[in-house]
CSV table of C-alpha atoms and ligand atoms in Angstrom, one decimal:
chain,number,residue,atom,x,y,z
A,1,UNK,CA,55.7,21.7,60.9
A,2,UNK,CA,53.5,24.7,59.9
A,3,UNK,CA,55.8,27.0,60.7
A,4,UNK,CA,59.7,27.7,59.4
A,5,UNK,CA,62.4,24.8,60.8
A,6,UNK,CA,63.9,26.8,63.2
A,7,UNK,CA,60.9,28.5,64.6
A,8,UNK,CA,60.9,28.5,68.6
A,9,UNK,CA,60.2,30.7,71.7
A,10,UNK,CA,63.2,32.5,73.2
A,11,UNK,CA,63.8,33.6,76.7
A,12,UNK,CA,61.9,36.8,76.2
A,13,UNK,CA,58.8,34.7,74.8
A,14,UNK,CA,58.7,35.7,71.7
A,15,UNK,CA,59.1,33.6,68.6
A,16,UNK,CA,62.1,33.3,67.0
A,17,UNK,CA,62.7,32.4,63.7
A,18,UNK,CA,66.1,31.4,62.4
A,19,UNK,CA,67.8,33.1,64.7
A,20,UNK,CA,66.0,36.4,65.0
A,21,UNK,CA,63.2,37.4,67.2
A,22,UNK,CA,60.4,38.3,64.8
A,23,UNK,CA,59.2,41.4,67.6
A,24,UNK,CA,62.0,43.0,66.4
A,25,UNK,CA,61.9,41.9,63.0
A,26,UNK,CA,58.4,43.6,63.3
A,27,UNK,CA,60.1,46.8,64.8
A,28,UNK,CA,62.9,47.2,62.7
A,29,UNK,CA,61.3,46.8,59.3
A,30,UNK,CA,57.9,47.4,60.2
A,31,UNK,CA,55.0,45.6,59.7
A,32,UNK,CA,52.9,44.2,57.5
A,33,UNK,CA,56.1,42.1,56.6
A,34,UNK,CA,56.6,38.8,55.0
A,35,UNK,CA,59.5,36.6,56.5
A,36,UNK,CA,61.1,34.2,54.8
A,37,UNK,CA,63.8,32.1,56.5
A,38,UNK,CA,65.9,30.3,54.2
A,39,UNK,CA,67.4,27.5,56.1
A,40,UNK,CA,63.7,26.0,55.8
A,41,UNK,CA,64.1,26.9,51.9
A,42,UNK,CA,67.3,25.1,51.4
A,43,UNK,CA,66.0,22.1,53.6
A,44,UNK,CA,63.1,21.4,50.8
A,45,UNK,CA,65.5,22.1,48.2
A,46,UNK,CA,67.5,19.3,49.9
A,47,UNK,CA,65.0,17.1,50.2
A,48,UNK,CA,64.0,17.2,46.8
A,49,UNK,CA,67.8,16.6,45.5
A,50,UNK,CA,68.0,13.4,47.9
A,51,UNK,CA,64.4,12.2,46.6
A,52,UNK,CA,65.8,12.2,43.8
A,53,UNK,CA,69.2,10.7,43.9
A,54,UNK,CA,67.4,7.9,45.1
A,55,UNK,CA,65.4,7.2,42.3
A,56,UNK,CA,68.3,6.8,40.5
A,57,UNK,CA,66.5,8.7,37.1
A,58,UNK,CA,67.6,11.8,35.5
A,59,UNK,CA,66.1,14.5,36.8
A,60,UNK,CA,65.8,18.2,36.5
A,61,UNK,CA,64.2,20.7,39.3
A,62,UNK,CA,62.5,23.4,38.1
A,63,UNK,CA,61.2,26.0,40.7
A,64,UNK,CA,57.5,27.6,40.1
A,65,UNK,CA,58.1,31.4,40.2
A,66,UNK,CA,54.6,32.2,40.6
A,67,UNK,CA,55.2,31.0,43.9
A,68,UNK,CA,57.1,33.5,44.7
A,69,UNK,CA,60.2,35.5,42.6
A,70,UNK,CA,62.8,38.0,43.1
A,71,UNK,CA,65.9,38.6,42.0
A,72,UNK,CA,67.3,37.5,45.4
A,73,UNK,CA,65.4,34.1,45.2
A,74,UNK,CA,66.6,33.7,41.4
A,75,UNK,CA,70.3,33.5,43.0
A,76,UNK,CA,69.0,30.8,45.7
A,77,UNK,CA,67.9,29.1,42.8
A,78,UNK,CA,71.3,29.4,40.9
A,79,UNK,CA,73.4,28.2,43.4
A,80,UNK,CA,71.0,25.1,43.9
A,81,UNK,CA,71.1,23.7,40.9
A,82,UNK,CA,67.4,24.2,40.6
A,83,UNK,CA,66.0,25.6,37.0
A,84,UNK,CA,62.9,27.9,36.7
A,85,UNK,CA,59.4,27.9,34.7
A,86,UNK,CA,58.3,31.4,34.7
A,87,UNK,CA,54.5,32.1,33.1
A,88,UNK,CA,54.7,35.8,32.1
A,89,UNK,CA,57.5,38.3,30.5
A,90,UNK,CA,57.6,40.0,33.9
A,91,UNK,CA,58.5,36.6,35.9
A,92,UNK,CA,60.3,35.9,32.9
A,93,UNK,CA,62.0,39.8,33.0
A,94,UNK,CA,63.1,39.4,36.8
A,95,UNK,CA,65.0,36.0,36.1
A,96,UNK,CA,66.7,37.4,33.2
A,97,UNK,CA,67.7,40.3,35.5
A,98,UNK,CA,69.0,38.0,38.3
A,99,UNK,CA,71.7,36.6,35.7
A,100,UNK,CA,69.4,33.6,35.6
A,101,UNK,CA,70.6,31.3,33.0
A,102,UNK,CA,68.1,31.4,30.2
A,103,UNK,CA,69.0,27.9,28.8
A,104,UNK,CA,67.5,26.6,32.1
A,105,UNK,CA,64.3,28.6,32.0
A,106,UNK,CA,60.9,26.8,31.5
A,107,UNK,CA,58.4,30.0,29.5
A,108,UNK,CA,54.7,28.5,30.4
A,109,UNK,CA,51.3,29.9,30.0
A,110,UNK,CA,48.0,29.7,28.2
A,111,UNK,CA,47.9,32.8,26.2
A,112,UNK,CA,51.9,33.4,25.7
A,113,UNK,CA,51.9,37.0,23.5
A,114,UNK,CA,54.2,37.2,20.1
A,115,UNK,CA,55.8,39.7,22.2
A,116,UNK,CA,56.7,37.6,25.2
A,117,UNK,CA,57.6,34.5,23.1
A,118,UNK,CA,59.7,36.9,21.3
A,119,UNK,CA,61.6,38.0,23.9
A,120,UNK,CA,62.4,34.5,25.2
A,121,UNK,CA,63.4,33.5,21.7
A,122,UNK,CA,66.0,36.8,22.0
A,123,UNK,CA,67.1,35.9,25.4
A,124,UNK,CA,68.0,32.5,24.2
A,125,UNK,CA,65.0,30.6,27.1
A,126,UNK,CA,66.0,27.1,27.0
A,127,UNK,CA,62.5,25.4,27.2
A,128,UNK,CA,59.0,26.8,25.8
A,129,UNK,CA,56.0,24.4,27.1
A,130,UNK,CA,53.7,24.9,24.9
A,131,UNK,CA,50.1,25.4,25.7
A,132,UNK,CA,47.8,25.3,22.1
A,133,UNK,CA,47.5,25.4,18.7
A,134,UNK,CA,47.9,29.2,18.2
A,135,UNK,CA,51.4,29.2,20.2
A,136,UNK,CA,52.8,26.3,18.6
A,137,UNK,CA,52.3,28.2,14.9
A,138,UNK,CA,53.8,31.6,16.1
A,139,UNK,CA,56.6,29.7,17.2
A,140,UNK,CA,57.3,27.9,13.4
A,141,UNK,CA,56.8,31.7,12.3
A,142,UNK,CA,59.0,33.1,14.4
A,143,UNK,CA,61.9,30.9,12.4
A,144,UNK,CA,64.7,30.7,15.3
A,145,UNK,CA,64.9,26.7,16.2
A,146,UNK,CA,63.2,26.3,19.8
A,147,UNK,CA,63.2,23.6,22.2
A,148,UNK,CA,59.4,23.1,23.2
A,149,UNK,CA,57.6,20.6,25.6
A,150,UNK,CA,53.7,20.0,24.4
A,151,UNK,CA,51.7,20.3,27.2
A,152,UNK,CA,48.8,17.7,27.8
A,153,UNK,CA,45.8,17.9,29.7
A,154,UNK,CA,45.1,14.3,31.0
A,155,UNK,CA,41.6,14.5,32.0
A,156,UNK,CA,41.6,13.9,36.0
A,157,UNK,CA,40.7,15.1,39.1
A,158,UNK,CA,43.6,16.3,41.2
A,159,UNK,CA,40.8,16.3,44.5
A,160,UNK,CA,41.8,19.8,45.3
A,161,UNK,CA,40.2,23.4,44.7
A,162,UNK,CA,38.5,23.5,41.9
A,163,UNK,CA,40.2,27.0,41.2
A,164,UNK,CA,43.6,25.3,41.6
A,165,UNK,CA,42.6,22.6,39.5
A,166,UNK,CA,44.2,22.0,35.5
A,167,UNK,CA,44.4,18.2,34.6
A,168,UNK,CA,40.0,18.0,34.0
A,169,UNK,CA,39.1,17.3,30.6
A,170,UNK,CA,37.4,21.1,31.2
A,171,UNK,CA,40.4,23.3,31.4
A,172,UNK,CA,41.9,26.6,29.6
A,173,UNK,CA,45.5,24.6,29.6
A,174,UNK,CA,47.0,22.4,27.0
A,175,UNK,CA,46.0,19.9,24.8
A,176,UNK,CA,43.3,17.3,25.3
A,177,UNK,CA,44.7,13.5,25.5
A,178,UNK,CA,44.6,11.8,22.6
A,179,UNK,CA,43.4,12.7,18.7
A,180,UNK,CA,43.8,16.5,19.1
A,181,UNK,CA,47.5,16.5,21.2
A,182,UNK,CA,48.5,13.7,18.5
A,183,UNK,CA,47.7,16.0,15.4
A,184,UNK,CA,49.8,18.8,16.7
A,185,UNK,CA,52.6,16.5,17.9
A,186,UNK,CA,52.5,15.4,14.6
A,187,UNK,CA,52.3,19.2,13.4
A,188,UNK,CA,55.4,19.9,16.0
A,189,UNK,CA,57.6,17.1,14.4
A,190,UNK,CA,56.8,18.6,11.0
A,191,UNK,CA,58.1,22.0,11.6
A,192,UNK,CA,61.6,22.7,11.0
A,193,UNK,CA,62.4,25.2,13.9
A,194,UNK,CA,61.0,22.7,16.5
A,195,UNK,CA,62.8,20.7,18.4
A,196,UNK,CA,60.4,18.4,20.5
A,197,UNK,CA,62.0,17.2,24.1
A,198,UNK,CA,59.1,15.7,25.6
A,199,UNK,CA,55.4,16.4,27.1
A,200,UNK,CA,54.5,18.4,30.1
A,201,UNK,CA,51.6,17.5,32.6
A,202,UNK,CA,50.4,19.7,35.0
A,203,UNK,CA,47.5,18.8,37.5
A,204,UNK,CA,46.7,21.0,40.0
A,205,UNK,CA,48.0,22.4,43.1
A,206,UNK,CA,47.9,22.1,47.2
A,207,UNK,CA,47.6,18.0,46.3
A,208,UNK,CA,47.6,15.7,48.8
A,209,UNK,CA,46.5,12.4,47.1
A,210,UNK,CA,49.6,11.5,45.1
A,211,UNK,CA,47.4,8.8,43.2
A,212,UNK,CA,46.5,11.5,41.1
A,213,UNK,CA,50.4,12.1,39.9
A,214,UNK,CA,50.6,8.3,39.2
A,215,UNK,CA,47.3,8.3,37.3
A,216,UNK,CA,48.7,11.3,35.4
A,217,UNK,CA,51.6,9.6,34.5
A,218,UNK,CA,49.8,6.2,33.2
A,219,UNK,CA,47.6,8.0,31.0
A,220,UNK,CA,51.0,10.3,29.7
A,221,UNK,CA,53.0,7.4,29.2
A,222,UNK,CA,49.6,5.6,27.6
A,223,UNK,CA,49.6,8.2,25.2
A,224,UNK,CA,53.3,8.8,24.1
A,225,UNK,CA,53.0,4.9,23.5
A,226,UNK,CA,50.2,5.6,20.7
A,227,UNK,CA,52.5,8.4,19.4
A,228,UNK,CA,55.7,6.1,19.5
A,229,UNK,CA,53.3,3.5,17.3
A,230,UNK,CA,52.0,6.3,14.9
A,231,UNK,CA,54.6,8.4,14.0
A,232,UNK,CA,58.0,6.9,15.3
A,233,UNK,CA,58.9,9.7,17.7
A,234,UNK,CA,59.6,8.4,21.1
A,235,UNK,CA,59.6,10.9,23.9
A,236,UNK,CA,62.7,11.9,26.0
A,237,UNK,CA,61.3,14.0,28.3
A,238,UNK,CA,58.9,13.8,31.0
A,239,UNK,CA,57.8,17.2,32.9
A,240,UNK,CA,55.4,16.4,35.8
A,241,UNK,CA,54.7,20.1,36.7
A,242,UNK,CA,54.0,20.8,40.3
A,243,UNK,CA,51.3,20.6,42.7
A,244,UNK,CA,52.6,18.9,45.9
A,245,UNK,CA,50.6,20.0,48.8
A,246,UNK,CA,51.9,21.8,52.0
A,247,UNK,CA,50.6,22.0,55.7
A,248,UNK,CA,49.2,25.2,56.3
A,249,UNK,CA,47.3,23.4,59.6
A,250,UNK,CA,48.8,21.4,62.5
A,251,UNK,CA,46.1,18.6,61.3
A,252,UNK,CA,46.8,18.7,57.7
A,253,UNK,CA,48.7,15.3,56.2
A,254,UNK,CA,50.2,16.3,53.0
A,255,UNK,CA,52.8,13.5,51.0
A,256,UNK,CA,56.5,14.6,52.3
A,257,UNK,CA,58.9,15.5,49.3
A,258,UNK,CA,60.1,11.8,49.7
A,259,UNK,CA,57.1,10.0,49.4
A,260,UNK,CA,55.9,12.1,45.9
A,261,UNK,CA,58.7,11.8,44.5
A,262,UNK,CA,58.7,8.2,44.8
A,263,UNK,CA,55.7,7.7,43.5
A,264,UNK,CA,56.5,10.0,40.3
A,265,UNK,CA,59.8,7.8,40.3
A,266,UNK,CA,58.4,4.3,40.8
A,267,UNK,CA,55.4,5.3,38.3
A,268,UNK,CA,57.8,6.5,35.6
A,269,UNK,CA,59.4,3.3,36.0
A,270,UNK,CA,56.4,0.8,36.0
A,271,UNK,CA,55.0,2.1,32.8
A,272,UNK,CA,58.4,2.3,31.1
A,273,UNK,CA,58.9,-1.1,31.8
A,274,UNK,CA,55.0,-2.0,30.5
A,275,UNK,CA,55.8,0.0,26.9
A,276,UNK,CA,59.3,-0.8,26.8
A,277,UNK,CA,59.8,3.0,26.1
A,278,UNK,CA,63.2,4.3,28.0
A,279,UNK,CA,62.4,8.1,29.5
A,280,UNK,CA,65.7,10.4,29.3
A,281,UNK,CA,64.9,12.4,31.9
A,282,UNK,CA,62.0,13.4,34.7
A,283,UNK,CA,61.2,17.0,35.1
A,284,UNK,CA,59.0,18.3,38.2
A,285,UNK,CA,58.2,22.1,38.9
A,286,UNK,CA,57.6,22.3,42.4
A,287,UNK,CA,56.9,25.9,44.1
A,288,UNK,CA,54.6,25.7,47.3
A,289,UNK,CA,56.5,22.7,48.6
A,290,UNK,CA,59.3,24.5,48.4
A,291,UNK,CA,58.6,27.8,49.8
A,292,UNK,CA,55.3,27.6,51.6
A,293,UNK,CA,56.2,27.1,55.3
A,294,UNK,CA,59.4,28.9,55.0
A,295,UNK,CA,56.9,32.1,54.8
A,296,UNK,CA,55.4,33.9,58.0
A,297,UNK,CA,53.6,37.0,57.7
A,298,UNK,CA,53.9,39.8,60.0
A,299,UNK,CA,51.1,42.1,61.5
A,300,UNK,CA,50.6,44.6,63.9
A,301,UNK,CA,47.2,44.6,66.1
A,302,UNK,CA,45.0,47.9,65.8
A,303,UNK,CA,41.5,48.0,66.5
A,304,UNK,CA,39.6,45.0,68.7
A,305,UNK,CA,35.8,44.7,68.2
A,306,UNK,CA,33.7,43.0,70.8
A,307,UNK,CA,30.4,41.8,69.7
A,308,UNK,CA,29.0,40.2,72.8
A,309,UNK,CA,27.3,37.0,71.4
A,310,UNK,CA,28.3,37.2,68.5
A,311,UNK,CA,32.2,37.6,67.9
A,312,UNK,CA,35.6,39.3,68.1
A,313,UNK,CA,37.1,41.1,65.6
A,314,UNK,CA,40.7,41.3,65.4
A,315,UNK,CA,41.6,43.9,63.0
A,316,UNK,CA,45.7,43.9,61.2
A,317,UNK,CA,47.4,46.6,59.6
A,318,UNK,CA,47.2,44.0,55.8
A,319,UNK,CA,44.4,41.9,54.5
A,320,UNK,CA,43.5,40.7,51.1
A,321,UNK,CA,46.0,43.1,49.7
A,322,UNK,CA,48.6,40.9,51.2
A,323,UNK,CA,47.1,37.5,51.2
A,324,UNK,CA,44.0,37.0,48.6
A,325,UNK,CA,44.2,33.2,49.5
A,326,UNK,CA,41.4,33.0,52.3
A,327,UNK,CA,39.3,35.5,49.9
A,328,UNK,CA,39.7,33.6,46.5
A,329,UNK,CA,39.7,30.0,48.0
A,330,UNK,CA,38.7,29.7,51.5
A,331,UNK,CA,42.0,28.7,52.5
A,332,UNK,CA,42.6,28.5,56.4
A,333,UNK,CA,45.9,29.4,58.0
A,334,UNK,CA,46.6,29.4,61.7
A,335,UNK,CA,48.0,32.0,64.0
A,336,UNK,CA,50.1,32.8,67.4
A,337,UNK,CA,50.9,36.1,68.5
A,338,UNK,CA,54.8,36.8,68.2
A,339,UNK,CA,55.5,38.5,71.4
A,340,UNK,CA,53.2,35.9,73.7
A,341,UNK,CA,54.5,32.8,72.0
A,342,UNK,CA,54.7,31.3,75.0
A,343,UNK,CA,51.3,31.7,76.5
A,344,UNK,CA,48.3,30.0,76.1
A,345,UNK,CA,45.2,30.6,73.8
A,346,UNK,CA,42.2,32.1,75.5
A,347,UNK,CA,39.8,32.7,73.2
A,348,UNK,CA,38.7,32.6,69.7
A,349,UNK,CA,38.8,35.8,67.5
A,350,UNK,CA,38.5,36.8,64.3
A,351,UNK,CA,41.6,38.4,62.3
A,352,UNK,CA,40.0,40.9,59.8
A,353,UNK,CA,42.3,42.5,57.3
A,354,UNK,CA,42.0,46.7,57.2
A,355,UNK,CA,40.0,46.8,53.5
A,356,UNK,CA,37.1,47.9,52.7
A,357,UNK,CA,35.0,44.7,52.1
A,358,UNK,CA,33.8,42.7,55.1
A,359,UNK,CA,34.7,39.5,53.2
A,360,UNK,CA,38.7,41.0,54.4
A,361,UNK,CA,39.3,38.0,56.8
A,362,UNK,CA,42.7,36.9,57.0
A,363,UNK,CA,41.5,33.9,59.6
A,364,UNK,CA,37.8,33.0,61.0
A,365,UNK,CA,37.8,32.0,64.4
A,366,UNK,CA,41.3,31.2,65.7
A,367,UNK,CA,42.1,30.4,69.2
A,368,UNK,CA,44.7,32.8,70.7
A,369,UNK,CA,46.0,34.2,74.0
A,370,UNK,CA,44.1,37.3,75.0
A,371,UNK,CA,44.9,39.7,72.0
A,372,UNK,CA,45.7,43.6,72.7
A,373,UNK,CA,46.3,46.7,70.6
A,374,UNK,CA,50.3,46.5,69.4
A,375,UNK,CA,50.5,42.8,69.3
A,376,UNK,CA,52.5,41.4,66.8
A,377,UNK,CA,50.2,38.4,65.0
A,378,UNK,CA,52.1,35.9,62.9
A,379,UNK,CA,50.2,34.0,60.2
A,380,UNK,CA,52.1,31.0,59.6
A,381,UNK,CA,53.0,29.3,56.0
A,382,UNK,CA,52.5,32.3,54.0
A,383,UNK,CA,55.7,31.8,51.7
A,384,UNK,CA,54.0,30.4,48.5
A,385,UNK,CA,51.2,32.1,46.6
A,386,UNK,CA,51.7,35.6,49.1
A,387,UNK,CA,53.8,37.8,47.7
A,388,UNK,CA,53.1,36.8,44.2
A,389,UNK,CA,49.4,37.6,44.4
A,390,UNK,CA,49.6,40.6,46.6
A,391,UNK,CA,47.9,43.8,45.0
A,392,UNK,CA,47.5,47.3,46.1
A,393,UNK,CA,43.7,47.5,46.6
A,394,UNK,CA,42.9,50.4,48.4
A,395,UNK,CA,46.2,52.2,47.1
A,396,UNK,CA,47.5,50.0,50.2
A,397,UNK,CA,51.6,49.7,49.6
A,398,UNK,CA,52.9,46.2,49.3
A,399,UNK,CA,54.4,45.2,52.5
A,400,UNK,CA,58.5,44.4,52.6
A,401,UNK,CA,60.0,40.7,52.3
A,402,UNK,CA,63.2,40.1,54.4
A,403,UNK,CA,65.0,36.8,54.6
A,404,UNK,CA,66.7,35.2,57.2
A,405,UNK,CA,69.8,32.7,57.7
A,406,UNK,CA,71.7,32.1,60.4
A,407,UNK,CA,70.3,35.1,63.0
A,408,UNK,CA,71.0,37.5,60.6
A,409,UNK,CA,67.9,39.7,58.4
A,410,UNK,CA,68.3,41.3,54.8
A,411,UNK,CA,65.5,43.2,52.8
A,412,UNK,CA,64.8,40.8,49.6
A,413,UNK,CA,62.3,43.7,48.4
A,414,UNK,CA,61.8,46.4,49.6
A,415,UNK,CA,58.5,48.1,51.1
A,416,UNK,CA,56.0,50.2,48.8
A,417,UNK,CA,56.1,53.7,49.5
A,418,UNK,CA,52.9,56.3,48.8
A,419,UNK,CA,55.3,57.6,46.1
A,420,UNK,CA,55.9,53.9,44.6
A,421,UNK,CA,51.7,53.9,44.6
A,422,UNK,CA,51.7,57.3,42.5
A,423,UNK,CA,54.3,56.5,40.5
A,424,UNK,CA,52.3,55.2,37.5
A,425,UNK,CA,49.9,57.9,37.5
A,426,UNK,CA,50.0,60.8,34.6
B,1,LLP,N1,53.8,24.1,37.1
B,1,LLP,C1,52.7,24.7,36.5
B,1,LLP,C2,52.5,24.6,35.1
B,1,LLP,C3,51.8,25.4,37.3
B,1,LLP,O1,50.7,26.0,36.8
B,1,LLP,C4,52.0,25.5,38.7
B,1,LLP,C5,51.0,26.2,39.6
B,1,LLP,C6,53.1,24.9,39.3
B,1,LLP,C7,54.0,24.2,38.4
B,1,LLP,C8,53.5,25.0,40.7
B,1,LLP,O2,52.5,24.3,41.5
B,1,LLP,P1,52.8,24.2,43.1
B,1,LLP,O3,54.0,23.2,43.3
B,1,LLP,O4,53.1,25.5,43.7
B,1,LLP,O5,51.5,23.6,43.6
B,1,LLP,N2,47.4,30.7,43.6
B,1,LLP,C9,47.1,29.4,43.9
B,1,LLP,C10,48.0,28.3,43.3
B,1,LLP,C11,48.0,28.4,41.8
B,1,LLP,C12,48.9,27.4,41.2
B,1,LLP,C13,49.1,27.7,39.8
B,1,LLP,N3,50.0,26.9,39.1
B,1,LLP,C14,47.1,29.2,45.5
B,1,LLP,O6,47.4,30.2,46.1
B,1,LLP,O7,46.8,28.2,46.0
């Protein structure tokens, strides 16, 4: 499904997400609005739990807050046994601020300041995957023992945008395969603060051939085979990073949580076997798969542009402000109207955001019922990569987020005011 679980059309016609008639959702909190509903949240989370259990490995899962974070999704987190990589003091800041257990945090990034690495040294962050040369000697300077995680660049093709797209020989992350991400292994071994759990592997994301995972993996394990030979270290630890892909339309056929984690599993397995090297523990770091289509976005309708010949233009009160996805990589989502769920599409329009750049399409030509001012339009499978990269171009506020279980709503953050978007200003 594109949209949340427990989407349907009630008896009034609108659509209903767990529980709650998004019209009103729209009314009573205003729109633009992000929606999360929580039951679809928890059934990834499950699904990723059972995958696993399966498989019959250790396992950790670690949630990707640049999906999406708050202080309120930290505690979702908590109380699902799922650990976090944050890549930034503030993602890092918020988690520390939710209670988040620190031991079970995972600091990533590809330009980590003294000051951040400092901080997660001082909060006592559990895990620091570390990116490059420069990193890894602040760290031995910084003289407080750290768990790290060297993080490898395998040189592949994950076959998805080449924005999104980190395992290429030709990428800012980690260390190339081979000579170079042996000599600071080596270098990580040597230094007596450092304690080396294991190698991290990151690919790409919005992946839907999970031969890319498994080819990951053989070249990993290839490699921690050639560092078992030359220096005696075995490795404990394997973190696959994230990267499973998610529907965002009806046609789209991305691997379920099942089926990728199988593969990891049966991969992991296979190439254990081939270098008689036993692995501790397997590590992934989903975030779109897990909260991707538990996201809808909210709009209302304003202005509708006929161009006879040409096209429609559908104009929302958000845009790129809200969702930079179709702007920065062409992404395509697809769209009902909330409160005429149950009728059907007409004609094709297109949904142009309110900013000031005619590249502010939200959605080029989507078929929907005949469209009016004061509709509410409902973009589905906004959950991952929303929020997170919202921005207030044009001084536009950032919309609210409310989550909802069980037919009931509550405000996970709140709505920018004009005084929140003055606030900084001296
Ligand atoms: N681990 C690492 C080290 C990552 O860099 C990422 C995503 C993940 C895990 C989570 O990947 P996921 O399971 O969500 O695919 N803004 C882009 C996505 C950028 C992903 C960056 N890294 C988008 O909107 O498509």
């Amino acid at each position: 499904m594109v949209l949340p679980i427990t989407s349907k059309v009630n008896s009034k016609g609108n659509l209903e997400i767990g529980g709650v008639d998004t019209v009103k959702l729209a009314a009573n909190y205003k729109t633009p609005l992000y929606v999360i509903d929580k039951a679809t949240v928890l059934n990834s989370i499950e699904d990723y739990h059972r995958a696993f259990k399966k498989t019959r490995l250790d396992y950790e899962l670690i949630y990707a807050g640049k999906a999406f974070l708050c202080k309120g999704f930290c505690k979702i987190l908590k109380q699902n046994d799922f650990s976090l990589d944050v890549s930034s003091g503030g993602e890092l800041y918020t988690a520390i601020k939710a209670g988040f257990n620190p031991r079970r945090i995972y600091m990533h990034g590809n330009n980590k300041t003294l000051d951040e690495l400092g901080l997660a040294l001082r909060w006592g962050v559990g895990n620091i995957v570390v990116d490059n040369r420069a990193e890894l000697r602040m760290l031995s300077k910084l003289r407080k023992k750290v768990s790290i995680f060297i993080r490898i660049t395998p040189g592949i093709s994950a076959y998805t945008h080449k924005y999104i797209e980190t395992g290429k020989e030709d990428s800012k992350f980690g260390f190339a395969l081979g000579s170079e991400a042996l000599k600071y292994v080596k270098e990580a071994l040597a230094s007596p603060n450092i304690n080396l759990k294991g190698f991290h592997v990151h690919i790409g994301s919005q992946i839907f051939t999970v031969k890319s995972f498994s080819r990951a993996i053989e070249k990993l394990m290839k490699f921690s085979a050639s560092v078992y030979k030359k220096t005696g270290w075995q490795v404990g630890e394997l973190n696959l990073g994230g990267g499973l892909g998610i529907k965002y339309l009806s046609k789209d056929k991305p691997a379920s949580i099942e089926e990728y984690v199988k593969t990891l599993a049966d991969q992991v397995k296979k190439q254990s076997k081939l270098y008689k090297m036993k692995i501790n523990k397997v590590l992934i770091e989903p975030g779109r798969s897990i909260i991707g289509n538990a996201g809808v976005s909210l709009y209302t309708v304003g202005t509708v542009k006929k161009i006879p010949g040409v096209r429609t233009y559908v104009s929302v009160d958000g845009g790129m402000s809200d969702n930079l996805r179709p702007m920065l990589y062409g992404a395509r989502y697809e769209a009902l109207i909330a409160n005429k769920a149950d009728q059907k599409n007409r004609k094709r329009v297109t949904i142009a955001g309110k900013h000031c750049e005619s590249g502010d399409v939200l959605i080029k030509d989507v078929a929907l019922p005949n469209i009016e001012e004061k509709d509410i339009l409902c973009i589905a499978a906004t959950g991952a990569y929303g929020y997170s990269m919202a921005n207030n171009y044009n001084r536009q506020p950032r919309p609210a987020v409310v989550i909802i279980n069980k037919g009931r709503s509550n405000v996970l953050i709140r709505r920018e005011t004009y005084q929140d978007i003055v606030r900084l200003d001296i």
